[in-house]
CSV table of C-alpha atoms in Angstrom, one decimal:
chain,number,residue,atom,x,y,z
A,1,MET,CA,19.6,-29.0,-24.6
A,2,LYS,CA,18.8,-25.8,-26.7
A,3,VAL,CA,16.1,-26.8,-29.1
A,4,THR,CA,14.6,-24.7,-31.9
A,5,VAL,CA,11.0,-25.7,-32.5
A,6,VAL,CA,10.0,-24.8,-36.1
A,7,GLY,CA,6.2,-24.3,-36.1
A,8,ALA,CA,6.1,-23.6,-32.4
A,9,ASN,CA,2.8,-21.9,-32.7
A,10,GLY,CA,1.2,-25.0,-34.2
A,11,GLN,CA,-0.9,-27.4,-32.1
A,12,ILE,CA,1.9,-29.9,-31.5
A,13,GLY,CA,4.6,-27.2,-31.4
A,14,LYS,CA,2.9,-25.3,-28.5
A,15,GLN,CA,2.7,-28.4,-26.4
A,16,LEU,CA,6.3,-29.5,-27.3
A,17,VAL,CA,7.7,-26.1,-26.3
A,18,ARG,CA,6.1,-26.3,-22.9
A,19,LEU,CA,7.2,-29.9,-22.3
A,20,LEU,CA,10.7,-29.0,-23.3
A,21,LYS,CA,10.8,-26.2,-20.8
A,22,GLU,CA,9.3,-28.4,-18.0
A,23,SER,CA,11.9,-31.0,-18.6
A,24,GLY,CA,14.8,-28.7,-18.3
A,25,HIS,CA,15.6,-28.1,-21.9
A,26,THR,CA,15.8,-24.6,-23.4
A,27,PRO,CA,13.2,-24.3,-26.2
A,28,ILE,CA,13.4,-21.6,-28.8
A,29,ALA,CA,10.0,-21.1,-30.4
A,30,MET,CA,10.5,-20.2,-34.1
A,31,VAL,CA,7.4,-18.3,-35.2
A,32,ARG,CA,6.4,-15.9,-38.0
A,33,LYS,CA,4.6,-13.1,-36.1
A,34,GLN,CA,5.6,-10.6,-33.5
A,35,GLU,CA,2.4,-11.3,-31.5
A,36,GLN,CA,3.5,-14.9,-31.2
A,37,VAL,CA,6.8,-13.8,-29.9
A,38,ASP,CA,5.0,-11.7,-27.3
A,39,GLU,CA,2.8,-14.7,-26.3
A,40,PHE,CA,5.7,-17.0,-25.7
A,41,SER,CA,7.6,-14.3,-24.0
A,42,LYS,CA,4.8,-14.0,-21.4
A,43,GLU,CA,5.4,-17.7,-20.6
A,44,GLY,CA,9.1,-17.1,-20.2
A,45,ILE,CA,9.9,-18.9,-23.4
A,46,GLU,CA,12.5,-17.5,-25.8
A,47,SER,CA,11.5,-17.2,-29.4
A,48,VAL,CA,12.9,-16.2,-32.8
A,49,LEU,CA,11.1,-14.7,-35.8
A,50,ALA,CA,11.7,-16.4,-39.1
A,51,ASP,CA,9.7,-17.3,-42.1
A,52,LEU,CA,10.0,-20.6,-44.0
A,53,GLU,CA,9.3,-18.8,-47.2
A,54,GLY,CA,12.3,-16.6,-46.6
A,55,PRO,CA,15.9,-17.3,-47.5
A,56,VAL,CA,17.9,-20.1,-45.9
A,57,SER,CA,20.3,-17.4,-44.5
A,58,ASP,CA,17.4,-16.2,-42.2
A,59,LEU,CA,17.0,-19.8,-40.9
A,60,VAL,CA,20.8,-20.1,-40.4
A,61,GLU,CA,20.5,-17.0,-38.3
A,62,ALA,CA,17.5,-18.3,-36.4
A,63,PHE,CA,19.2,-21.6,-35.6
A,64,LYS,CA,22.4,-20.1,-34.2
A,65,GLY,CA,23.3,-21.6,-30.8
A,66,SER,CA,20.8,-24.5,-31.1
A,67,GLU,CA,21.7,-28.1,-30.5
A,68,ALA,CA,18.6,-29.6,-32.1
A,69,ILE,CA,15.8,-28.7,-34.5
A,70,VAL,CA,12.3,-30.1,-34.4
A,71,PHE,CA,10.2,-29.4,-37.5
A,72,THR,CA,6.6,-29.5,-36.6
A,73,ALA,CA,5.4,-26.8,-39.0
A,74,GLY,CA,2.7,-27.4,-41.5
A,75,SER,CA,0.9,-25.2,-44.0
A,76,GLY,CA,-2.4,-26.4,-42.5
A,77,GLY,CA,-5.6,-27.6,-44.2
A,78,SER,CA,-7.0,-24.2,-44.9
A,79,THR,CA,-4.2,-23.0,-47.2
A,80,GLY,CA,-3.7,-23.8,-50.9
A,81,LEU,CA,-1.3,-26.3,-52.4
A,82,ASP,CA,1.1,-23.5,-53.2
A,83,LYS,CA,1.8,-23.4,-49.4
A,84,THR,CA,2.0,-27.2,-49.3
A,85,LEU,CA,4.9,-26.9,-51.8
A,86,LEU,CA,6.5,-23.8,-50.3
A,87,ILE,CA,6.2,-24.7,-46.6
A,88,ASP,CA,5.8,-28.5,-46.2
A,89,LEU,CA,8.3,-29.3,-48.8
A,90,ASP,CA,10.7,-26.4,-49.7
A,91,GLY,CA,10.4,-24.8,-46.3
A,92,ALA,CA,11.2,-28.0,-44.6
A,93,VAL,CA,14.2,-28.6,-46.8
A,94,LYS,CA,15.4,-25.1,-46.2
A,95,THR,CA,15.6,-25.9,-42.4
A,96,ILE,CA,17.5,-29.0,-43.2
A,97,GLU,CA,20.0,-27.0,-45.3
A,98,ALA,CA,20.3,-24.4,-42.6
A,99,ALA,CA,20.9,-27.1,-39.9
A,100,GLU,CA,23.6,-28.6,-42.2
A,101,HIS,CA,25.1,-25.2,-42.9
A,102,ILE,CA,25.4,-24.3,-39.2
A,103,GLY,CA,26.4,-27.8,-38.0
A,104,VAL,CA,23.3,-28.6,-35.9
A,105,LYS,CA,23.3,-32.3,-36.3
A,106,ARG,CA,20.2,-33.4,-34.4
A,107,TYR,CA,17.0,-33.0,-36.4
A,108,VAL,CA,13.5,-34.3,-35.7
A,109,MET,CA,10.9,-34.2,-38.4
A,110,VAL,CA,7.2,-34.6,-37.8
A,111,SER,CA,5.9,-36.3,-40.9
A,112,ALA,CA,2.7,-38.2,-41.5
A,113,LEU,CA,1.7,-41.9,-41.2
A,114,GLN,CA,2.8,-43.9,-44.2
A,115,ALA,CA,4.3,-40.9,-45.9
A,116,ASN,CA,7.1,-43.3,-47.0
A,117,ASN,CA,4.6,-45.6,-48.6
A,118,ARG,CA,3.0,-44.2,-51.8
A,119,GLU,CA,0.5,-47.0,-52.1
A,120,LYS,CA,-1.1,-46.1,-48.8
A,121,TRP,CA,-1.6,-42.4,-49.4
A,122,ASN,CA,-5.1,-41.2,-48.8
A,123,LYS,CA,-6.4,-40.3,-52.2
A,124,ASP,CA,-8.0,-37.1,-51.0
A,125,ILE,CA,-4.8,-35.6,-49.8
A,126,ARG,CA,-2.2,-37.3,-52.0
A,127,PRO,CA,-0.6,-34.0,-53.0
A,128,TYR,CA,0.1,-33.3,-49.3
A,129,TYR,CA,1.7,-36.7,-48.9
A,130,VAL,CA,3.9,-36.0,-51.9
A,131,ALA,CA,5.2,-32.9,-50.2
A,132,LYS,CA,5.8,-34.7,-46.9
A,133,HIS,CA,7.4,-37.7,-48.6
A,134,TYR,CA,10.0,-35.7,-50.5
A,135,ALA,CA,10.9,-33.5,-47.5
A,136,ASP,CA,11.5,-36.8,-45.6
A,137,GLU,CA,13.6,-38.1,-48.5
A,138,MET,CA,15.7,-35.0,-48.6
A,139,LEU,CA,16.3,-35.4,-44.8
A,140,ILE,CA,17.3,-39.0,-45.3
A,141,ALA,CA,19.7,-37.9,-48.0
A,142,SER,CA,21.3,-35.4,-45.6
A,143,ASP,CA,24.0,-36.3,-43.1
A,144,LEU,CA,22.1,-35.1,-40.1
A,145,ASP,CA,21.2,-37.3,-37.1
A,146,TYR,CA,17.6,-37.3,-38.0
A,147,THR,CA,14.5,-39.0,-36.7
A,148,ILE,CA,11.4,-39.0,-38.8
A,149,VAL,CA,8.2,-39.4,-36.7
A,150,ARG,CA,5.1,-40.3,-38.8
A,151,PRO,CA,2.0,-39.9,-36.6
A,152,GLY,CA,-1.5,-41.1,-37.5
A,153,GLY,CA,-4.6,-39.0,-37.5
A,154,LEU,CA,-4.0,-36.2,-35.0
A,155,LEU,CA,-6.5,-35.8,-32.1
A,156,ASN,CA,-7.0,-32.9,-29.7
A,157,GLU,CA,-8.0,-35.1,-26.8
A,158,SER,CA,-5.6,-35.6,-23.8
A,159,GLY,CA,-2.7,-37.9,-24.2
A,160,THR,CA,-2.6,-41.4,-22.6
A,161,GLY,CA,1.1,-41.8,-22.7
A,162,LYS,CA,0.6,-45.2,-24.4
A,163,VAL,CA,1.7,-45.5,-28.0
A,164,LYS,CA,2.6,-47.9,-30.7
A,165,VAL,CA,5.8,-47.3,-32.7
A,166,ALA,CA,6.6,-49.4,-35.7
A,167,GLU,CA,8.2,-49.2,-39.2
A,168,ASN,CA,4.9,-49.8,-40.9
A,169,VAL,CA,1.5,-49.2,-39.2
A,170,GLU,CA,-1.4,-49.2,-41.7
A,171,LYS,CA,-3.8,-46.9,-39.8
A,172,GLY,CA,-4.6,-45.3,-36.5
A,173,SER,CA,-4.7,-42.0,-34.6
A,174,ILE,CA,-3.0,-40.3,-31.7
A,175,PRO,CA,-3.5,-37.3,-29.5
A,176,ARG,CA,-1.2,-34.4,-30.3
A,177,GLU,CA,-0.1,-34.4,-26.7
A,178,ASP,CA,1.3,-37.9,-27.1
A,179,VAL,CA,3.1,-36.9,-30.3
A,180,ALA,CA,4.7,-34.0,-28.4
A,181,LYS,CA,5.7,-36.4,-25.6
A,182,VAL,CA,7.3,-38.7,-28.1
A,183,LEU,CA,9.2,-35.8,-29.7
A,184,LEU,CA,10.6,-34.9,-26.2
A,185,GLU,CA,11.5,-38.5,-25.5
A,186,ILE,CA,13.4,-39.1,-28.7
A,187,LEU,CA,15.2,-35.8,-28.7
A,188,ASP,CA,18.4,-37.1,-27.1
A,189,ALA,CA,17.9,-40.8,-27.7
A,190,ALA,CA,20.8,-41.8,-29.9
A,191,ASN,CA,19.1,-45.1,-30.7
A,192,THR,CA,16.5,-43.1,-32.8
A,193,TYR,CA,19.2,-41.4,-35.0
A,194,ARG,CA,18.7,-42.0,-38.7
A,195,LYS,CA,15.5,-43.9,-38.2
A,196,SER,CA,11.9,-43.3,-39.2
A,197,PHE,CA,8.7,-44.7,-37.7
A,198,ASP,CA,4.9,-44.7,-37.8
A,199,LEU,CA,3.3,-43.6,-34.5
A,200,ILE,CA,-0.2,-44.2,-33.2
A,201,SER,CA,-1.9,-44.7,-29.9
A,202,GLY,CA,-1.1,-48.1,-28.4
A,203,GLU,CA,-0.6,-50.2,-25.3
A,204,LYS,CA,2.9,-49.5,-24.3
A,205,PRO,CA,4.5,-46.6,-22.4
A,206,ILE,CA,6.3,-44.1,-24.7
A,207,LYS,CA,9.7,-44.8,-23.2
A,208,GLU,CA,9.4,-48.6,-23.6
A,209,GLU,CA,8.4,-48.2,-27.3
A,210,ILE,CA,11.2,-45.8,-28.0
A,211,ASP,CA,13.8,-47.9,-26.2
A,212,LYS,CA,13.2,-50.8,-28.4
A,213,LEU,CA,14.1,-48.9,-31.6
B,1,MET,CA,18.7,-46.9,-79.3
B,2,LYS,CA,15.3,-47.8,-78.0
B,3,VAL,CA,14.1,-44.7,-76.2
B,4,THR,CA,10.9,-44.2,-74.2
B,5,VAL,CA,9.7,-40.6,-74.3
B,6,VAL,CA,7.6,-39.8,-71.3
B,7,GLY,CA,5.2,-37.1,-72.2
B,8,ALA,CA,5.5,-37.8,-75.9
B,9,ASN,CA,2.3,-36.0,-76.7
B,10,GLY,CA,3.7,-32.8,-75.3
B,11,GLN,CA,5.1,-30.0,-77.5
B,12,ILE,CA,8.7,-31.0,-77.0
B,13,GLY,CA,7.9,-34.7,-76.8
B,14,LYS,CA,6.2,-34.8,-80.2
B,15,GLN,CA,9.2,-33.2,-81.9
B,16,LEU,CA,11.7,-35.4,-80.1
B,17,VAL,CA,9.9,-38.6,-81.1
B,18,ARG,CA,10.1,-37.6,-84.7
B,19,LEU,CA,13.7,-36.5,-84.5
B,20,LEU,CA,14.6,-39.8,-82.8
B,21,LYS,CA,12.9,-41.8,-85.6
B,22,GLU,CA,14.6,-39.7,-88.4
B,23,SER,CA,18.0,-40.3,-86.8
B,24,GLY,CA,17.7,-44.1,-86.7
B,25,HIS,CA,16.7,-44.5,-83.0
B,26,THR,CA,13.5,-46.4,-82.0
B,27,PRO,CA,11.3,-44.1,-80.1
B,28,ILE,CA,8.5,-45.4,-77.8
B,29,ALA,CA,6.0,-42.7,-77.2
B,30,MET,CA,4.6,-43.1,-73.7
B,31,VAL,CA,1.1,-41.5,-73.7
B,32,ARG,CA,-2.0,-41.6,-71.6
B,33,LYS,CA,-4.8,-41.9,-74.2
B,34,GLN,CA,-5.6,-44.5,-76.8
B,35,GLU,CA,-6.3,-41.8,-79.3
B,36,GLN,CA,-2.7,-40.6,-78.9
B,37,VAL,CA,-1.5,-44.2,-79.5
B,38,ASP,CA,-3.5,-44.2,-82.7
B,39,GLU,CA,-2.0,-40.9,-83.8
B,40,PHE,CA,1.6,-42.0,-83.3
B,41,SER,CA,0.7,-45.3,-84.9
B,42,LYS,CA,-0.3,-43.5,-88.2
B,43,GLU,CA,3.2,-42.1,-88.3
B,44,GLY,CA,4.7,-45.6,-87.8
B,45,ILE,CA,5.8,-44.7,-84.3
B,46,GLU,CA,5.5,-47.3,-81.5
B,47,SER,CA,3.8,-46.2,-78.4
B,48,VAL,CA,2.8,-47.4,-74.9
B,49,LEU,CA,-0.1,-46.5,-72.7
B,50,ALA,CA,0.8,-45.5,-69.1
B,51,ASP,CA,-0.3,-43.0,-66.6
B,52,LEU,CA,2.2,-41.1,-64.3
B,53,GLU,CA,-0.5,-41.1,-61.6
B,54,GLY,CA,-0.6,-44.9,-61.7
B,55,PRO,CA,1.6,-47.4,-59.8
B,56,VAL,CA,5.4,-47.7,-60.5
B,57,SER,CA,4.8,-51.2,-61.7
B,58,ASP,CA,2.9,-49.9,-64.7
B,59,LEU,CA,5.9,-47.8,-65.6
B,60,VAL,CA,8.2,-50.7,-65.2
B,61,GLU,CA,6.0,-52.6,-67.6
B,62,ALA,CA,6.0,-49.6,-70.0
B,63,PHE,CA,9.8,-49.3,-69.9
B,64,LYS,CA,10.6,-52.9,-70.7
B,65,GLY,CA,13.1,-53.2,-73.5
B,66,SER,CA,14.1,-49.5,-73.4
B,67,GLU,CA,17.7,-48.4,-73.3
B,68,ALA,CA,16.9,-44.8,-72.3
B,69,ILE,CA,14.2,-42.7,-70.8
B,70,VAL,CA,13.5,-39.1,-71.6
B,71,PHE,CA,11.2,-37.3,-69.3
B,72,THR,CA,9.5,-34.4,-71.0
B,73,ALA,CA,6.1,-34.6,-69.4
B,74,GLY,CA,4.5,-31.7,-67.5
B,75,SER,CA,1.3,-31.1,-65.8
B,76,GLY,CA,0.9,-27.9,-67.9
B,77,GLY,CA,-0.2,-24.5,-67.0
B,78,SER,CA,-3.9,-25.2,-67.1
B,79,THR,CA,-4.1,-27.8,-64.3
B,80,GLY,CA,-3.9,-27.2,-60.6
B,81,LEU,CA,-1.0,-27.6,-58.2
B,82,ASP,CA,-2.3,-31.0,-57.3
B,83,LYS,CA,-1.1,-32.1,-60.7
B,84,THR,CA,2.2,-30.2,-60.2
B,85,LEU,CA,2.8,-32.4,-57.1
B,86,LEU,CA,1.5,-35.6,-58.6
B,87,ILE,CA,3.0,-35.4,-62.1
B,88,ASP,CA,5.9,-33.0,-62.2
B,89,LEU,CA,7.3,-34.3,-58.9
B,90,ASP,CA,5.9,-37.7,-57.8
B,91,GLY,CA,5.2,-38.8,-61.4
B,92,ALA,CA,8.8,-37.9,-62.4
B,93,VAL,CA,10.2,-39.8,-59.4
B,94,LYS,CA,8.1,-42.8,-60.2
B,95,THR,CA,9.8,-43.0,-63.7
B,96,ILE,CA,13.2,-42.7,-62.0
B,97,GLU,CA,12.2,-45.6,-59.7
B,98,ALA,CA,10.9,-47.6,-62.6
B,99,ALA,CA,14.1,-47.0,-64.6
B,100,GLU,CA,16.2,-48.1,-61.6
B,101,HIS,CA,14.1,-51.1,-61.0
B,102,ILE,CA,14.3,-52.4,-64.5
B,103,GLY,CA,18.0,-51.4,-65.0
B,104,VAL,CA,17.6,-48.7,-67.7
B,105,LYS,CA,20.6,-46.6,-66.8
B,106,ARG,CA,20.3,-43.7,-69.2
B,107,TYR,CA,17.8,-41.0,-68.1
B,108,VAL,CA,17.3,-37.5,-69.5
B,109,MET,CA,15.2,-35.0,-67.6
B,110,VAL,CA,13.7,-31.9,-69.0
B,111,SER,CA,13.7,-29.4,-66.1
B,112,ALA,CA,13.5,-25.6,-66.1
B,113,LEU,CA,16.0,-22.8,-66.2
B,114,GLN,CA,17.5,-22.2,-62.7
B,115,ALA,CA,15.4,-25.0,-61.1
B,116,ASN,CA,18.5,-25.7,-59.1
B,117,ASN,CA,18.8,-22.2,-57.8
B,118,ARG,CA,16.0,-21.3,-55.3
B,119,GLU,CA,17.0,-17.6,-55.3
B,120,LYS,CA,16.2,-17.2,-59.0
B,121,TRP,CA,12.8,-18.8,-59.0
B,122,ASN,CA,10.1,-16.7,-60.6
B,123,LYS,CA,7.8,-15.7,-57.8
B,124,ASP,CA,4.7,-16.3,-59.8
B,125,ILE,CA,5.4,-19.9,-60.3
B,126,ARG,CA,7.6,-20.8,-57.3
B,127,PRO,CA,5.5,-23.9,-56.4
B,128,TYR,CA,6.2,-25.3,-59.9
B,129,TYR,CA,9.9,-24.7,-59.4
B,130,VAL,CA,9.7,-26.5,-56.1
B,131,ALA,CA,8.3,-29.6,-57.8
B,132,LYS,CA,10.8,-29.5,-60.6
B,133,HIS,CA,13.7,-28.9,-58.2
B,134,TYR,CA,13.0,-31.9,-56.0
B,135,ALA,CA,12.4,-34.2,-59.0
B,136,ASP,CA,15.8,-33.2,-60.1
B,137,GLU,CA,17.3,-33.7,-56.7
B,138,MET,CA,15.8,-37.2,-56.5
B,139,LEU,CA,17.3,-38.0,-59.9
B,140,ILE,CA,20.7,-36.7,-58.8
B,141,ALA,CA,20.4,-39.0,-55.7
B,142,SER,CA,19.7,-42.0,-57.9
B,143,ASP,CA,22.5,-44.1,-59.5
B,144,LEU,CA,21.2,-43.5,-63.0
B,145,ASP,CA,23.3,-42.0,-65.9
B,146,TYR,CA,21.3,-38.9,-65.9
B,147,THR,CA,21.4,-35.6,-67.7
B,148,ILE,CA,19.3,-32.7,-66.4
B,149,VAL,CA,18.5,-30.2,-69.1
B,150,ARG,CA,17.1,-26.9,-67.8
B,151,PRO,CA,15.7,-24.9,-70.8
B,152,GLY,CA,14.7,-21.2,-70.5
B,153,GLY,CA,11.4,-19.8,-71.7
B,154,LEU,CA,10.0,-22.2,-74.3
B,155,LEU,CA,9.1,-20.7,-77.7
B,156,ASN,CA,7.1,-22.3,-80.5
B,157,GLU,CA,9.1,-20.7,-83.3
B,158,SER,CA,11.4,-22.7,-85.5
B,159,GLY,CA,14.8,-23.7,-84.0
B,160,THR,CA,18.0,-22.1,-85.1
B,161,GLY,CA,20.3,-24.9,-84.1
B,162,LYS,CA,22.4,-22.4,-82.1
B,163,VAL,CA,22.3,-22.6,-78.3
B,164,LYS,CA,24.1,-21.7,-75.1
B,165,VAL,CA,24.7,-24.4,-72.6
B,166,ALA,CA,26.1,-23.5,-69.1
B,167,GLU,CA,25.8,-24.4,-65.5
B,168,ASN,CA,24.3,-21.1,-64.6
B,169,VAL,CA,22.4,-18.9,-67.1
B,170,GLU,CA,20.3,-16.2,-65.5
B,171,LYS,CA,17.7,-15.8,-68.1
B,172,GLY,CA,16.8,-16.5,-71.7
B,173,SER,CA,14.5,-18.4,-74.0
B,174,ILE,CA,14.7,-21.1,-76.6
B,175,PRO,CA,12.5,-22.7,-79.3
B,176,ARG,CA,11.1,-26.1,-78.3
B,177,GLU,CA,12.5,-27.5,-81.5
B,178,ASP,CA,16.1,-26.6,-80.3
B,179,VAL,CA,15.4,-28.3,-77.0
B,180,ALA,CA,14.3,-31.4,-78.8
B,181,LYS,CA,17.5,-31.3,-80.9
B,182,VAL,CA,19.6,-31.0,-77.7
B,183,LEU,CA,17.9,-33.9,-76.2
B,184,LEU,CA,18.6,-36.0,-79.3
B,185,GLU,CA,22.2,-34.8,-79.3
B,186,ILE,CA,23.0,-35.7,-75.6
B,187,LEU,CA,21.1,-39.0,-75.6
B,188,ASP,CA,24.2,-41.2,-76.2
B,189,ALA,CA,26.8,-38.6,-75.2
B,190,ALA,CA,28.6,-40.1,-72.2
B,191,ASN,CA,30.2,-36.8,-71.4
B,192,THR,CA,26.8,-35.5,-70.3
B,193,TYR,CA,26.2,-38.3,-67.8
B,194,ARG,CA,25.5,-37.1,-64.3
B,195,LYS,CA,25.5,-33.5,-65.4
B,196,SER,CA,23.0,-30.7,-65.3
B,197,PHE,CA,22.9,-27.5,-67.3
B,198,ASP,CA,20.8,-24.5,-68.2
B,199,LEU,CA,19.9,-24.1,-71.9
B,200,ILE,CA,18.9,-21.1,-73.9
B,201,SER,CA,19.3,-19.9,-77.5
B,202,GLY,CA,22.9,-18.8,-78.3
B,203,GLU,CA,25.6,-18.4,-80.8
B,204,LYS,CA,27.1,-21.9,-81.0
B,205,PRO,CA,26.0,-25.1,-82.9
B,206,ILE,CA,24.4,-27.6,-80.6
B,207,LYS,CA,27.0,-30.3,-81.0
B,208,GLU,CA,29.8,-27.8,-80.2
B,209,GLU,CA,28.1,-26.7,-77.0
B,210,ILE,CA,27.4,-30.3,-75.9
B,211,ASP,CA,30.9,-31.5,-76.7
B,212,LYS,CA,32.5,-29.0,-74.3
B,213,LEU,CA,30.6,-30.5,-71.3
């Protein structure tokens, strides 16, 4: 499947792009800078330049030929809340609009644990949750075949391949590598269409947890 | 009609509350501070204490007995973007949820000129437009009898009673007093239900412009 990864240069994005390639998909790494294009190119990975702060028409152009979009971009902890609004919320919604416009039905969103549950938002980063929550809400309101994945605290350690997937998990963490593996697993799993779930490390193999959805 | 004005202590809110009272409605001024309650009380205006950063259940409590909600709150220019996210976006959506929960169908939102039109957002305050835009989108996705009023640049001068109302006005300004008068005029105008419009100063009397919607 030809899959555009939005935020391919991010820590989850990079791992996902490689996993996609290894598993026979055709990843398109959407990135903002020419140097990132060059880096992916060295690995034999196709990429496309586009900016989430640019017009929707640029994203439509970038998505041409894709069969699925995975949104794993994030403004990151080091930028201001202007970027939280412009990237995590409006940028995400622009990609939804572009996908709808061009008829790419399959859309996977990387959200955040409990982003759907206002009462559980960590006080220190509530504004970030607001942005993620409404991006998710706009996706739910779309007619795309979406899956919203809400991982817990992201770790850089190696994945275990064992996770817990549930509608409502209060807290937990998960290696980024396992998040990337879950994204790969659900990509063409029709049983995950129009569903959202929390995701943390757990006891069960990824496929088993996904199959039960 | 019993009308809760959210953000009653704001510059438009204060004028609207008085206009409502003068015209035979029963305004409820929703405010955040006891001293504001006392001030409205001196004018014989009922008020209710509630915080847009609090739980939806507090807003449900505050809206009890109301027949309409007017949202004219704003985080203001002097606060940070955290408040833009928490008040202008999430706070607004909480009032929508509270209105839905309690069955208050009529809901009037004060938005901003061209908030529906990403390409026209003033670059300097784009994050603010993002917040307003998605609050409006969530209202449109609700099943409330909403009207979204998108005024141009707000002036403190006296109103003229002459306005221009249209789906798409590129630029313009309007005295806050005229915005308040428009809010009063549309409150029980069923022809404005589930509609949104830009609003600036113009040539026509308010009622004439509203009637044509």
